[in-house]
Every structure is written in C-alpha cells, then in structure tokens.
PDB file of C-alpha atoms and ligand atoms in Angstrom:
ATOM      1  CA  UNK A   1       0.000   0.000   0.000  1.00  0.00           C
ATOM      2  CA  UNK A   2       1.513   3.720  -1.121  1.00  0.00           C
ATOM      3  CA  UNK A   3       1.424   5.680   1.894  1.00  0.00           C
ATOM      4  CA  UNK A   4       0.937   9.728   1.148  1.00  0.00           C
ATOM      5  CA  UNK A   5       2.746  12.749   2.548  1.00  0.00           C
ATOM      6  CA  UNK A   6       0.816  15.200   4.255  1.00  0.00           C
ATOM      7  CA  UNK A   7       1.727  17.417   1.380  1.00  0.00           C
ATOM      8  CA  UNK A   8       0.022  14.615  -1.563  1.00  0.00           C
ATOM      9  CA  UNK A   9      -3.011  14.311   0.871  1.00  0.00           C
ATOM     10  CA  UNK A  10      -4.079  17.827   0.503  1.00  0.00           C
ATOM     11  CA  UNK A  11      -3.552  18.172  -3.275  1.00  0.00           C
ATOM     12  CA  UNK A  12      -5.880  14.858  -3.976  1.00  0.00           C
ATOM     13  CA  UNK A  13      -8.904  15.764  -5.737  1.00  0.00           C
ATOM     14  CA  UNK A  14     -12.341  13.924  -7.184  1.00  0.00           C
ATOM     15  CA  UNK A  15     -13.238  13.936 -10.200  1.00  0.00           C
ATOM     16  CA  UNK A  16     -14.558  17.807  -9.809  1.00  0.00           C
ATOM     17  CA  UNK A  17     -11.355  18.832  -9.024  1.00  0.00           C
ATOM     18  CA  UNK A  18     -12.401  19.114  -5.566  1.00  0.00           C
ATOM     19  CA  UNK A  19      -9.913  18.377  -2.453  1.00  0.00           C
ATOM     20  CA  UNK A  20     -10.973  15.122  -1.119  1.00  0.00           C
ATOM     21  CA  UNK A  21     -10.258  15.868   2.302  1.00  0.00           C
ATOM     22  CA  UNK A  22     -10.740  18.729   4.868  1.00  0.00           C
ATOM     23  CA  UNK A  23     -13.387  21.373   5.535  1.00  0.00           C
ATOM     24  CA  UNK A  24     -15.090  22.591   2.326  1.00  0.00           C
ATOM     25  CA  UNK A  25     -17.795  25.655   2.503  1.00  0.00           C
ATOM     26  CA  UNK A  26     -19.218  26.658  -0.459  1.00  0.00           C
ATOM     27  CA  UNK A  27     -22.191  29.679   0.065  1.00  0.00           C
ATOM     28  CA  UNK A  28     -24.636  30.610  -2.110  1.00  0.00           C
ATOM     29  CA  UNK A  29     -27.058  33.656  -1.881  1.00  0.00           C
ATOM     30  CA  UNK A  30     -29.386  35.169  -3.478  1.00  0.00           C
ATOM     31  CA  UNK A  31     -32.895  35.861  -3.772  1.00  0.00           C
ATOM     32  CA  UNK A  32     -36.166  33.806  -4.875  1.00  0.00           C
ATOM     33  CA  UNK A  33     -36.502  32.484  -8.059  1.00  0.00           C
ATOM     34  CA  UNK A  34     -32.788  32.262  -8.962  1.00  0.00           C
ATOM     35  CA  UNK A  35     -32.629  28.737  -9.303  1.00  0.00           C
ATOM     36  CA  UNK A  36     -30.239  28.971  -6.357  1.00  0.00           C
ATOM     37  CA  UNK A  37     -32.196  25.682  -4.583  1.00  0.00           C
ATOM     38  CA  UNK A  38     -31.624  23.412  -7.408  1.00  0.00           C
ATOM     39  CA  UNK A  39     -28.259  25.188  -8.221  1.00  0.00           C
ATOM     40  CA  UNK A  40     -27.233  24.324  -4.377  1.00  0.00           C
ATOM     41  CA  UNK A  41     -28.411  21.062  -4.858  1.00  0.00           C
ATOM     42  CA  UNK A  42     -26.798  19.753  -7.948  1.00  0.00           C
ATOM     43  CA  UNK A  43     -23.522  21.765  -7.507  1.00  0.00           C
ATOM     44  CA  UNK A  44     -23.156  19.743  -4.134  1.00  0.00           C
ATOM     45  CA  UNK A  45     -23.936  16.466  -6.193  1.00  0.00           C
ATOM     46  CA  UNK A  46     -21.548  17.238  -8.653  1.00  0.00           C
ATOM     47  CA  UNK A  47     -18.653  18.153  -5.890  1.00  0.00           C
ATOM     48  CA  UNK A  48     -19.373  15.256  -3.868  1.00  0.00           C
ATOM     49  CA  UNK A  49     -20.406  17.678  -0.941  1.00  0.00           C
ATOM     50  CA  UNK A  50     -23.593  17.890   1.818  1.00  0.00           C
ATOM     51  CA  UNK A  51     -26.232  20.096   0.901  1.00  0.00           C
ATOM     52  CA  UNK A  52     -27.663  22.373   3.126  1.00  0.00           C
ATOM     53  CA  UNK A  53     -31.225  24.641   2.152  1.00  0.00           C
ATOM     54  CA  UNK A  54     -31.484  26.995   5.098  1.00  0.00           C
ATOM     55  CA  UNK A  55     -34.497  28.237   3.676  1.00  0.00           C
ATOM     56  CA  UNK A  56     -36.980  25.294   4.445  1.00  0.00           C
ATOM     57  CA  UNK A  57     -35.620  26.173   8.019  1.00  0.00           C
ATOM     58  CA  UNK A  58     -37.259  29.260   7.794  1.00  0.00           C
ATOM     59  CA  UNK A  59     -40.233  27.896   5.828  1.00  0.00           C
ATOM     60  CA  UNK A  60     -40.596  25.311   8.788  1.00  0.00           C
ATOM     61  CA  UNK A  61     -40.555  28.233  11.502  1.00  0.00           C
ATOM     62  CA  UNK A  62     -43.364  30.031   9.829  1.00  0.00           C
ATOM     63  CA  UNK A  63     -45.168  26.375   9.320  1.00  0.00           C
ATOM     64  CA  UNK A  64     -44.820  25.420  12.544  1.00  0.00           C
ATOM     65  CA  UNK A  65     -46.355  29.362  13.802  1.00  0.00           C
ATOM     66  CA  UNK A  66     -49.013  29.026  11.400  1.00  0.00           C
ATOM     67  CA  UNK A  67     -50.129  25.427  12.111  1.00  0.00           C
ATOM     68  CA  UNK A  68     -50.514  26.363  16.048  1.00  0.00           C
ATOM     69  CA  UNK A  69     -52.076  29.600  15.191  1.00  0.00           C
ATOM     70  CA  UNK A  70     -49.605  31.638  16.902  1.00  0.00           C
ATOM     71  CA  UNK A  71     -49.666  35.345  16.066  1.00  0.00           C
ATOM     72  CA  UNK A  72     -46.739  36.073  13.712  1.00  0.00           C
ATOM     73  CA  UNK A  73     -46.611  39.394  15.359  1.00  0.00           C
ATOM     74  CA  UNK A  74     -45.966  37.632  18.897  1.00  0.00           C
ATOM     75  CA  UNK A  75     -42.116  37.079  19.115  1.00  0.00           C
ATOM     76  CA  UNK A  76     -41.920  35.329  22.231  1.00  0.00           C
ATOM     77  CA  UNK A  77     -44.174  32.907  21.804  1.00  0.00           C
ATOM     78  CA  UNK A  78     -43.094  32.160  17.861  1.00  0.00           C
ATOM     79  CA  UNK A  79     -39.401  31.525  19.063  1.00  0.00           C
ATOM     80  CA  UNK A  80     -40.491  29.364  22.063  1.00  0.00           C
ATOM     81  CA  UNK A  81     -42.215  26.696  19.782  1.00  0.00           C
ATOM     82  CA  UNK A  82     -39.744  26.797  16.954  1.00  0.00           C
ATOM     83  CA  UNK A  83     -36.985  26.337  19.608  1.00  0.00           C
ATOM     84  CA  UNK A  84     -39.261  23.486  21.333  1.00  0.00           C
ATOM     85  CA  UNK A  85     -40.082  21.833  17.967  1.00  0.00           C
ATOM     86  CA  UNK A  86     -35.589  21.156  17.485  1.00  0.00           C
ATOM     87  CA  UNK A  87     -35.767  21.298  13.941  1.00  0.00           C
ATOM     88  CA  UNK A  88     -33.171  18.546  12.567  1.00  0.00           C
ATOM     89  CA  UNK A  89     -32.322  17.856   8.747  1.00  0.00           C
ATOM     90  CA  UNK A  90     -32.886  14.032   8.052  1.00  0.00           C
ATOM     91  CA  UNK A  91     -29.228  13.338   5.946  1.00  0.00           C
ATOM     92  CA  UNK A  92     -29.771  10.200   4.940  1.00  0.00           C
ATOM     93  CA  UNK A  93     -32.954  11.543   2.077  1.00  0.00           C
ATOM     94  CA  UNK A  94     -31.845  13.697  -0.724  1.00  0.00           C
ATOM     95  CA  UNK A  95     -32.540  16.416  -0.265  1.00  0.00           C
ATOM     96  CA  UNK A  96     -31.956  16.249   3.631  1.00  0.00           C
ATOM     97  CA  UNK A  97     -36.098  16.366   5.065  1.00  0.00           C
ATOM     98  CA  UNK A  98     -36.327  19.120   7.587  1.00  0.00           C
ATOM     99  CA  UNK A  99     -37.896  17.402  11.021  1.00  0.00           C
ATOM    100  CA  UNK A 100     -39.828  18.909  13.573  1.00  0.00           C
ATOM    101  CA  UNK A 101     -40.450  17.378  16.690  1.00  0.00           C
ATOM    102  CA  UNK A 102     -38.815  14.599  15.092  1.00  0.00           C
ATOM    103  CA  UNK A 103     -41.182  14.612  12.322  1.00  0.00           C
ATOM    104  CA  UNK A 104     -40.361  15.295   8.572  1.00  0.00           C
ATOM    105  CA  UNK A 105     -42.753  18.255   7.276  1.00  0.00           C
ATOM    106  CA  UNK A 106     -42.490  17.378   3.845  1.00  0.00           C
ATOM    107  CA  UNK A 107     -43.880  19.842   1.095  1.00  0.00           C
ATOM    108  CA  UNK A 108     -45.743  21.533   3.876  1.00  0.00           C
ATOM    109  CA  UNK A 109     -43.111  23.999   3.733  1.00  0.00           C
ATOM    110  CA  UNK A 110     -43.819  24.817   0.031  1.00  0.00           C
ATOM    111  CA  UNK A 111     -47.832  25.760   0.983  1.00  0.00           C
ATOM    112  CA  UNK A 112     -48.922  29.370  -0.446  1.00  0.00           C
ATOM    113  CA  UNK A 113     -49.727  30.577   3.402  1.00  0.00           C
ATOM    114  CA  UNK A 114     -45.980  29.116   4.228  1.00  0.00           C
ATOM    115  CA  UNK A 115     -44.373  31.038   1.256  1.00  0.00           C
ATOM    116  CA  UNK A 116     -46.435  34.495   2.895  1.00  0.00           C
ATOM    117  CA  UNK A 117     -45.717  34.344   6.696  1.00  0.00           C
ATOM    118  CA  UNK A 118     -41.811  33.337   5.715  1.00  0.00           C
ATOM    119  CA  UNK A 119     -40.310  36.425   5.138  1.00  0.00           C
ATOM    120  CA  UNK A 120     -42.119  37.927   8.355  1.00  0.00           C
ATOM    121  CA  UNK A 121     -40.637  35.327  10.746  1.00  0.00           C
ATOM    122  CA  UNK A 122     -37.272  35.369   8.770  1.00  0.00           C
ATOM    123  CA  UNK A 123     -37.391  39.361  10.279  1.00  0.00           C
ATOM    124  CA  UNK A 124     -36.929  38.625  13.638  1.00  0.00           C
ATOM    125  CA  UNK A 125     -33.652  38.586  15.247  1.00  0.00           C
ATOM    126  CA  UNK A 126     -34.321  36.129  18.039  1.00  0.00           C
ATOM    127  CA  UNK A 127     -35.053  33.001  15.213  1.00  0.00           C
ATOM    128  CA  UNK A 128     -32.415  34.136  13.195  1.00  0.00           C
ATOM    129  CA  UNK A 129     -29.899  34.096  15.937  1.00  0.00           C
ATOM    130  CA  UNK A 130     -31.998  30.596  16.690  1.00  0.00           C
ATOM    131  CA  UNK A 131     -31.321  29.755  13.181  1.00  0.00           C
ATOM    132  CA  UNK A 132     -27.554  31.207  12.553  1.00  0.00           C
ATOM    133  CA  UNK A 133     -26.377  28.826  15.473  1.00  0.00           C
ATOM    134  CA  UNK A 134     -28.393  25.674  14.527  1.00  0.00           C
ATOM    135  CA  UNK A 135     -26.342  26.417  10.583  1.00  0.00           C
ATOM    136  CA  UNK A 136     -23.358  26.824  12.215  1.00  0.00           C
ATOM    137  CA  UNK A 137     -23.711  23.679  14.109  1.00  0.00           C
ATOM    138  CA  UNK A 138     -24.386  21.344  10.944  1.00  0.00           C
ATOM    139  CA  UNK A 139     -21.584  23.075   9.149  1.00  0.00           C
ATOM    140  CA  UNK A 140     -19.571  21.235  12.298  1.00  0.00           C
ATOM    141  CA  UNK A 141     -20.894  18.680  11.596  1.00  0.00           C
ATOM    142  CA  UNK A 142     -21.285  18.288   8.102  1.00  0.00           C
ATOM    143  CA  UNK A 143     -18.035  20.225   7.195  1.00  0.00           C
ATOM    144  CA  UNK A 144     -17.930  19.707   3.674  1.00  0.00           C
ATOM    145  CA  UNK A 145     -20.847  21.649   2.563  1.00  0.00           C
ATOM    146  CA  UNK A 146     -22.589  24.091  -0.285  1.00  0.00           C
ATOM    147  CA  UNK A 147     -25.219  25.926   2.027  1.00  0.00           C
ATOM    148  CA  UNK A 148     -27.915  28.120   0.541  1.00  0.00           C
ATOM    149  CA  UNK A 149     -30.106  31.095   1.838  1.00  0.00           C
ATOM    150  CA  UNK A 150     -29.473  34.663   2.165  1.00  0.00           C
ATOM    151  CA  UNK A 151     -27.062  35.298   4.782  1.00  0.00           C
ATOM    152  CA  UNK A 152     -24.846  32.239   4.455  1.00  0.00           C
ATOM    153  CA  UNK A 153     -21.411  33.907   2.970  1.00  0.00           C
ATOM    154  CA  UNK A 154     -22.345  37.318   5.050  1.00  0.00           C
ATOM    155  CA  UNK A 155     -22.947  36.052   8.404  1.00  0.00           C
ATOM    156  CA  UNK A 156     -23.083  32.742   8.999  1.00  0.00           C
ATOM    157  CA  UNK A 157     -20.088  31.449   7.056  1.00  0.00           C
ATOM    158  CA  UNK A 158     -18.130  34.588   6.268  1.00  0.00           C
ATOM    159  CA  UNK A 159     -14.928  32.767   5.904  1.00  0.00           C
ATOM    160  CA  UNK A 160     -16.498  29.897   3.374  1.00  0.00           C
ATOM    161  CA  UNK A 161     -13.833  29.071   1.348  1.00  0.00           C
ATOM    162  CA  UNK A 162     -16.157  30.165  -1.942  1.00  0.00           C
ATOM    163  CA  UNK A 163     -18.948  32.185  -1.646  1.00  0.00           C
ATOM    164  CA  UNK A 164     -21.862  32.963  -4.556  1.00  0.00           C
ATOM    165  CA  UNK A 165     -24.016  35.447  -5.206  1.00  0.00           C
ATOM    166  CA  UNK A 166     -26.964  34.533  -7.443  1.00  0.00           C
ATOM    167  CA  UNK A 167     -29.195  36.968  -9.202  1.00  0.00           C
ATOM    168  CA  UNK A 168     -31.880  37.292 -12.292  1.00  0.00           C
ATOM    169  CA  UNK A 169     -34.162  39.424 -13.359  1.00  0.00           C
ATOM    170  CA  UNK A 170     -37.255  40.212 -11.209  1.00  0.00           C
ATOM    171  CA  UNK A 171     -39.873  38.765 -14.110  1.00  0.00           C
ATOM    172  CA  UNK A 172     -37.618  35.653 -15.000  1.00  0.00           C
ATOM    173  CA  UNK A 173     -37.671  34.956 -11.873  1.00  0.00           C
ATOM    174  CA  UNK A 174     -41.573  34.977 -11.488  1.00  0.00           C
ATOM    175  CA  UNK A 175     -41.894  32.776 -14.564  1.00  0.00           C
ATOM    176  CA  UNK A 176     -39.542  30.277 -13.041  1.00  0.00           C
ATOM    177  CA  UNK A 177     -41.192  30.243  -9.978  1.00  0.00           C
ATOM    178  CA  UNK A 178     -44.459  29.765 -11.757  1.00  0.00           C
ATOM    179  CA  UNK A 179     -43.493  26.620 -13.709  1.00  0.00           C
ATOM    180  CA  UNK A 180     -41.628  25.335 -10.314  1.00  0.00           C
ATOM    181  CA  UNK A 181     -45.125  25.249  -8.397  1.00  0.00           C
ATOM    182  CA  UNK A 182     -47.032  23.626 -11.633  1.00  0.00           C
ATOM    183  CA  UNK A 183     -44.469  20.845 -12.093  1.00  0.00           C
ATOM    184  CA  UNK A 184     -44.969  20.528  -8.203  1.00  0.00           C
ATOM    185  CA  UNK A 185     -48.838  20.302  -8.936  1.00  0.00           C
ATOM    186  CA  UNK A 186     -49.420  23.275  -6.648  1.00  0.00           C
ATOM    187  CA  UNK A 187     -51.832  25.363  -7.972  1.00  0.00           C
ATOM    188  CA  UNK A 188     -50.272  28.285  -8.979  1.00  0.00           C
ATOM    189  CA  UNK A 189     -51.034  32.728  -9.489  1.00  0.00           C
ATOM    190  CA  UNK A 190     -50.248  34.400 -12.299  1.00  0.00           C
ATOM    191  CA  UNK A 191     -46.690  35.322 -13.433  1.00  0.00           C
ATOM    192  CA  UNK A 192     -47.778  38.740 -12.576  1.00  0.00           C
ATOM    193  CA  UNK A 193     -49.044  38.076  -9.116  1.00  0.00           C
ATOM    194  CA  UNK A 194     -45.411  35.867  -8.223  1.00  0.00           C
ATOM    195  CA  UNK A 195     -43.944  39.085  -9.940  1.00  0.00           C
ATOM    196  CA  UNK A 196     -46.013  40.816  -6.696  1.00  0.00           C
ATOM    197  CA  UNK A 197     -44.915  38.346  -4.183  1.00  0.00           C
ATOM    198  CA  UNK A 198     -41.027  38.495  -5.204  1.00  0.00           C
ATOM    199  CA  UNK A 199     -40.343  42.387  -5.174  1.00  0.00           C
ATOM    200  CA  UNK A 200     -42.145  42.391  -1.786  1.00  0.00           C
ATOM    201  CA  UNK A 201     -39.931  39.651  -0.505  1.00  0.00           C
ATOM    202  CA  UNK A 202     -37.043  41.126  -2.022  1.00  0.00           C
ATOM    203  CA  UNK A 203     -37.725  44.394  -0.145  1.00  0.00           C
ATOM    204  CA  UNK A 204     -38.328  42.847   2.946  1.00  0.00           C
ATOM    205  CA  UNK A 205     -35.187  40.280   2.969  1.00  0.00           C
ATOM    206  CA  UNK A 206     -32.740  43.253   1.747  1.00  0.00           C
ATOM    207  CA  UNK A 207     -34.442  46.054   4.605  1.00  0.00           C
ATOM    208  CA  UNK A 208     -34.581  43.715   7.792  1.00  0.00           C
ATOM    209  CA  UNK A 209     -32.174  44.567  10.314  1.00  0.00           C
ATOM    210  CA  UNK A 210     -30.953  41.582  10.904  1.00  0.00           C
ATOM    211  CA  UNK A 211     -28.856  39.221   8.080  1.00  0.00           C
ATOM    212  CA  UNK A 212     -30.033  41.155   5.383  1.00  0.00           C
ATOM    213  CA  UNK A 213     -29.925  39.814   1.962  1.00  0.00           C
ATOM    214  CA  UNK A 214     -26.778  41.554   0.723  1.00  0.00           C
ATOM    215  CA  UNK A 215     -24.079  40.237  -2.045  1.00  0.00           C
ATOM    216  CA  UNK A 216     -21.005  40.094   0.171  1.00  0.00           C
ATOM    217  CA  UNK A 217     -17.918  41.470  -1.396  1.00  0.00           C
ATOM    218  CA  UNK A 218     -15.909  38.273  -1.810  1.00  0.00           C
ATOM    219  CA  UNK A 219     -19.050  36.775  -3.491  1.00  0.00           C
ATOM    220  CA  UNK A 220     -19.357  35.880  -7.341  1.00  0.00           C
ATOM    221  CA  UNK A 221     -22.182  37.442  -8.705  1.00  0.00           C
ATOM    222  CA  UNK A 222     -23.711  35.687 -10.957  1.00  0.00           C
ATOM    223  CA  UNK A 223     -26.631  36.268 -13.432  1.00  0.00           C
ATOM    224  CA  UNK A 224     -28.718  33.214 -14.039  1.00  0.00           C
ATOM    225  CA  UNK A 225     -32.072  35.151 -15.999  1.00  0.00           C
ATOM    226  CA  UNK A 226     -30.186  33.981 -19.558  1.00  0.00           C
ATOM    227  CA  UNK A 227     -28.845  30.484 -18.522  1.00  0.00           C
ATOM    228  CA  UNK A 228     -30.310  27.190 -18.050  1.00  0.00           C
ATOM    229  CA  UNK A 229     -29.940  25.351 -14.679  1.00  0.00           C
ATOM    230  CA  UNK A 230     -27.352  23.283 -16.064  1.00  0.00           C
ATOM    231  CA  UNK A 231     -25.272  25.820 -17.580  1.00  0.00           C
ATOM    232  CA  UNK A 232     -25.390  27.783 -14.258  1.00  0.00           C
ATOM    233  CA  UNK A 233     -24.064  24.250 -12.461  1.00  0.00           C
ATOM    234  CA  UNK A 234     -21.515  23.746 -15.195  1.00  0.00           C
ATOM    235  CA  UNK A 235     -20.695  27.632 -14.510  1.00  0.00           C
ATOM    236  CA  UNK A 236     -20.362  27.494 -10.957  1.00  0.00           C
ATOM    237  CA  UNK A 237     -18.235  23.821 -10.961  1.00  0.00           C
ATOM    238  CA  UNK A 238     -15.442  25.638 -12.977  1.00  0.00           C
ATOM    239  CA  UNK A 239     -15.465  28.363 -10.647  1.00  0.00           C
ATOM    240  CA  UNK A 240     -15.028  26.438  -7.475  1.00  0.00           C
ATOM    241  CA  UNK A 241     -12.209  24.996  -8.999  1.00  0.00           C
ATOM    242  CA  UNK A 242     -10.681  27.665  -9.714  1.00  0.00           C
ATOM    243  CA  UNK A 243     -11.383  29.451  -6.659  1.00  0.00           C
ATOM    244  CA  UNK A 244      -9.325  26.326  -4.738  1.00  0.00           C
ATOM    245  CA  UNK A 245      -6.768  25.795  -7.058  1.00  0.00           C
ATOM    246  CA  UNK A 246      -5.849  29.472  -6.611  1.00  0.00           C
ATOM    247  CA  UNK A 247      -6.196  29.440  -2.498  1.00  0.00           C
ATOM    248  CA  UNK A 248      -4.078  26.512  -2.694  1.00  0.00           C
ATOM    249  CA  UNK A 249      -1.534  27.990  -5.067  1.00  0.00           C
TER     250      UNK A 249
HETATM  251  O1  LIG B 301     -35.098  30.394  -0.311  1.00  0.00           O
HETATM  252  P1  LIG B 301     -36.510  30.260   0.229  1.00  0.00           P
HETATM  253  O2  LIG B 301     -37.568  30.853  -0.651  1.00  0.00           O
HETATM  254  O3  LIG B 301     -36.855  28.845   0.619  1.00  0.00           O
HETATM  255  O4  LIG B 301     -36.504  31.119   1.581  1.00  0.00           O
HETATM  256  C1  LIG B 301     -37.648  31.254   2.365  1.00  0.00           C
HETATM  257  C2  LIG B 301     -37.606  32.556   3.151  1.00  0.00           C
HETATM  258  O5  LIG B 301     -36.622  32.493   4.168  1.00  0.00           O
HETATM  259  C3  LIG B 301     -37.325  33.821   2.349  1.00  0.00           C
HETATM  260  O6  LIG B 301     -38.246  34.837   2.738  1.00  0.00           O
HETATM  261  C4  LIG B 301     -35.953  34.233   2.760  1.00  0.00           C
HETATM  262  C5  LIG B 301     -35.763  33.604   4.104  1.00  0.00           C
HETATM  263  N1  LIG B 301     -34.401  33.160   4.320  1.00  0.00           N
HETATM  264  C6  LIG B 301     -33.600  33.949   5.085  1.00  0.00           C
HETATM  265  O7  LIG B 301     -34.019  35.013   5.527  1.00  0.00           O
HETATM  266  N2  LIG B 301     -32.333  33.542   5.357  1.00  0.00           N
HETATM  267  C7  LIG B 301     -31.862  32.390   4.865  1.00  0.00           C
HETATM  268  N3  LIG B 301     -30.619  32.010   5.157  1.00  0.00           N
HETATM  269  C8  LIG B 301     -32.680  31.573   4.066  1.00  0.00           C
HETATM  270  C9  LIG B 301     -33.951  32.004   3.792  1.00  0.00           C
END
C-alpha cells in the first residue's frame, strides 16, 4: 500500500477537481426564483459535498407558527415553539427532510400561506440568531458543505472558502417560480401576481435589520435570468475549482 505525505493528501482531488479531504464551505445567496435551490443542490452532487437549504428552516418556523395559530406578530411565543419543535435535517434523504419534533414536514413547507408568513418570521432577530447557530452547528458537523439562503457567505459562514451570489431578473424569476409550483402540482397565481410576491420579498429580505440579503464582497455574482440550470451548475463547478486551485496555489 503507497502511503501519502501530508503534502500529496491535501492536493488529492475527485473527479470535480475538488480536495478530497478537509473542511469545504461553499455559500450561495441570493434571492427567490434564482434557481439557487436546485443550483445548491446539484452543484453539491456534482462536488461530492452535503447540501444544506437553510431556507426550508425558515419555511418550517413560519409552518410550525401558522399550524398552532400563533400570532406572527408575537415574538416570544413564535421563538419558544420553533426552539421546542428542534428542527433537525434528516441526511440520509436527498434532499436532507427538515424534522420537527422529530417529524419530517415534507412539502408543507412549500404551501402558499408558508411562502407568505416566511419572510415575516425570517425578520426577527431572536429566530435568526436561533437559526444562525443551529447552521453553524451542521456546518460542524457536516463540514464539507454548499449551504444556501441569504445570509450564508455574510454572516453565517463569512470565511467559506467560496462564496456565490446569485441573481436574475425580477420577471424571470416569477416565470420560473411559476413553472416550479405547476411541475410541483401546486396550484399556482399568475406570473404577474409571483412578480407581486417576489419584489415584496425582495424588499423585505434586503431592509430587515438583521442578516439582510446583501451580495457580500468576496461573493461571485452571478446572473442566471439567460442560462439554463445546467449551464449555471456547469458555470459554478469551474469556478469552485478555480477558486481552490488558486487558495491553494
Ligand atoms: O429560499 P426560500 O424561498 O426557501 O426562503 C424562504 C424565506 O426564508 C425567504 O423569505 C428568505 C428567508 N431566508 C432567510 O431570511 N435567510 C436564509 N438564510 C434563508 C432564507
């Protein structure tokens, strides 16, 4: 058996050109409709990494309000069950299930009423803090990792080792998001309507006090509105390269 140097261990890579050992984080952030989910998703396929959508952890705080008819507007009580429900990613489904009292919520995070209240609980600093040290915790864990959300390269990873930026035009995005919900078989508004929905999300997400969505300036920004999915995967693979052959040059 060929035993390797220190040295030799850290320059092996997979067939993505990715190190095959040590703490990887890749962010990416962005707003709705950017693809960035599926992006996330395949990009951590393709580097052989864990994949972590901090957004259904969001989308399963403002389930879990909704579902025991808390008011939205009462903080207290909106962070006690979400901390009492210990929401836990199941690892071993792809994509990881988000779990609430130990229970996956499946596409009850997708709902229309869900995709409303999010952005409201996603305002309040308590769950975010909540939220920012769960994230933290799995990237412990799970240290070789492409996370996606908002705040991931900005505050909760700031020193990932590449961070992304994704962005498209408002009414792309809307479109997208439209033909997302009917291959989901949810029934869905008009593009116009989503076109409603995203700007006021967008306004809320980038004005909150607390983990704004903001590019950060290390990110790659990256327009997706004229490229497929898979062009934007291909895109990002090469970059990640890249990005680690030069830190490790
Ligand atoms: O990406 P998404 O649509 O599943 O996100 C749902 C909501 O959660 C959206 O309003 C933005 C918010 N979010 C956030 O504030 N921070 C994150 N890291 C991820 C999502």
């Amino acid at each position: 058996m060929t035993t390797l140097t220190d040295d030799q261990k850290t320059t092996l890579t997979n067939d993505a050109g990715i190190p095959v050992e040590g703490p990887i984080v890749v962010t990416l952030d962005g707003p709705a409709g950017t693809g960035k989910s599926t992006v996330a998703r395949l990009l951590a396929a393709r580097l052989g990494l864990d994949f972590l959508d901090t957004g259904a952890m969001y989308r399963a705080a403002a389930a879990i309000a909704l579902d025991h008819k808390i008011d939205l507007a009462d903080v207290p009580a909106v962070l006690e069950r979400v901390v009492d429900a210990d929401l836990h990613f199941d690892w071993t489904t792809d994509p990881p299930a988000i779990l609430a009292w130990l229970k996956p919520l499946n596409e009850r995070i997708r709902d229309t009423d869900v995709t409303k209240a999010v952005s409201q609980i996603a305002a309040i600093g308590k769950v975010r803090e909540h939220m920012v040290r769960k994230q933290r915790l799995i990237g412990q864990q799970h240290p070789r990792l492409v996370t996606e959300g908002r705040d991931q390269g900005s505050v909760v990873f700031p020193d990932a080792a590449v961070k992304f930026y994704l962005d498209a035009d408002p009414a792309v995005r809307a479109r997208r998001r439209r033909e997302q919900m009917l291959e989901a078989g949810i029934d869905a508004p008009s593009e116009d309507v989503l076109l409603q929905d995203i700007l006021l999300r967008d306004s809320r997400d980038s004005t909150r006090a607390d983990g704004p969505l903001i590019c950060p300036d290390d990110a790659m920004r990256i327009d997706t509105s004229p490229i497929t999915i898979d062009e934007v995967v291909d895109l990002l693979v090469v970059k990640v390269r890249v990005k680690l052959a030069a830190a490790s040059s």
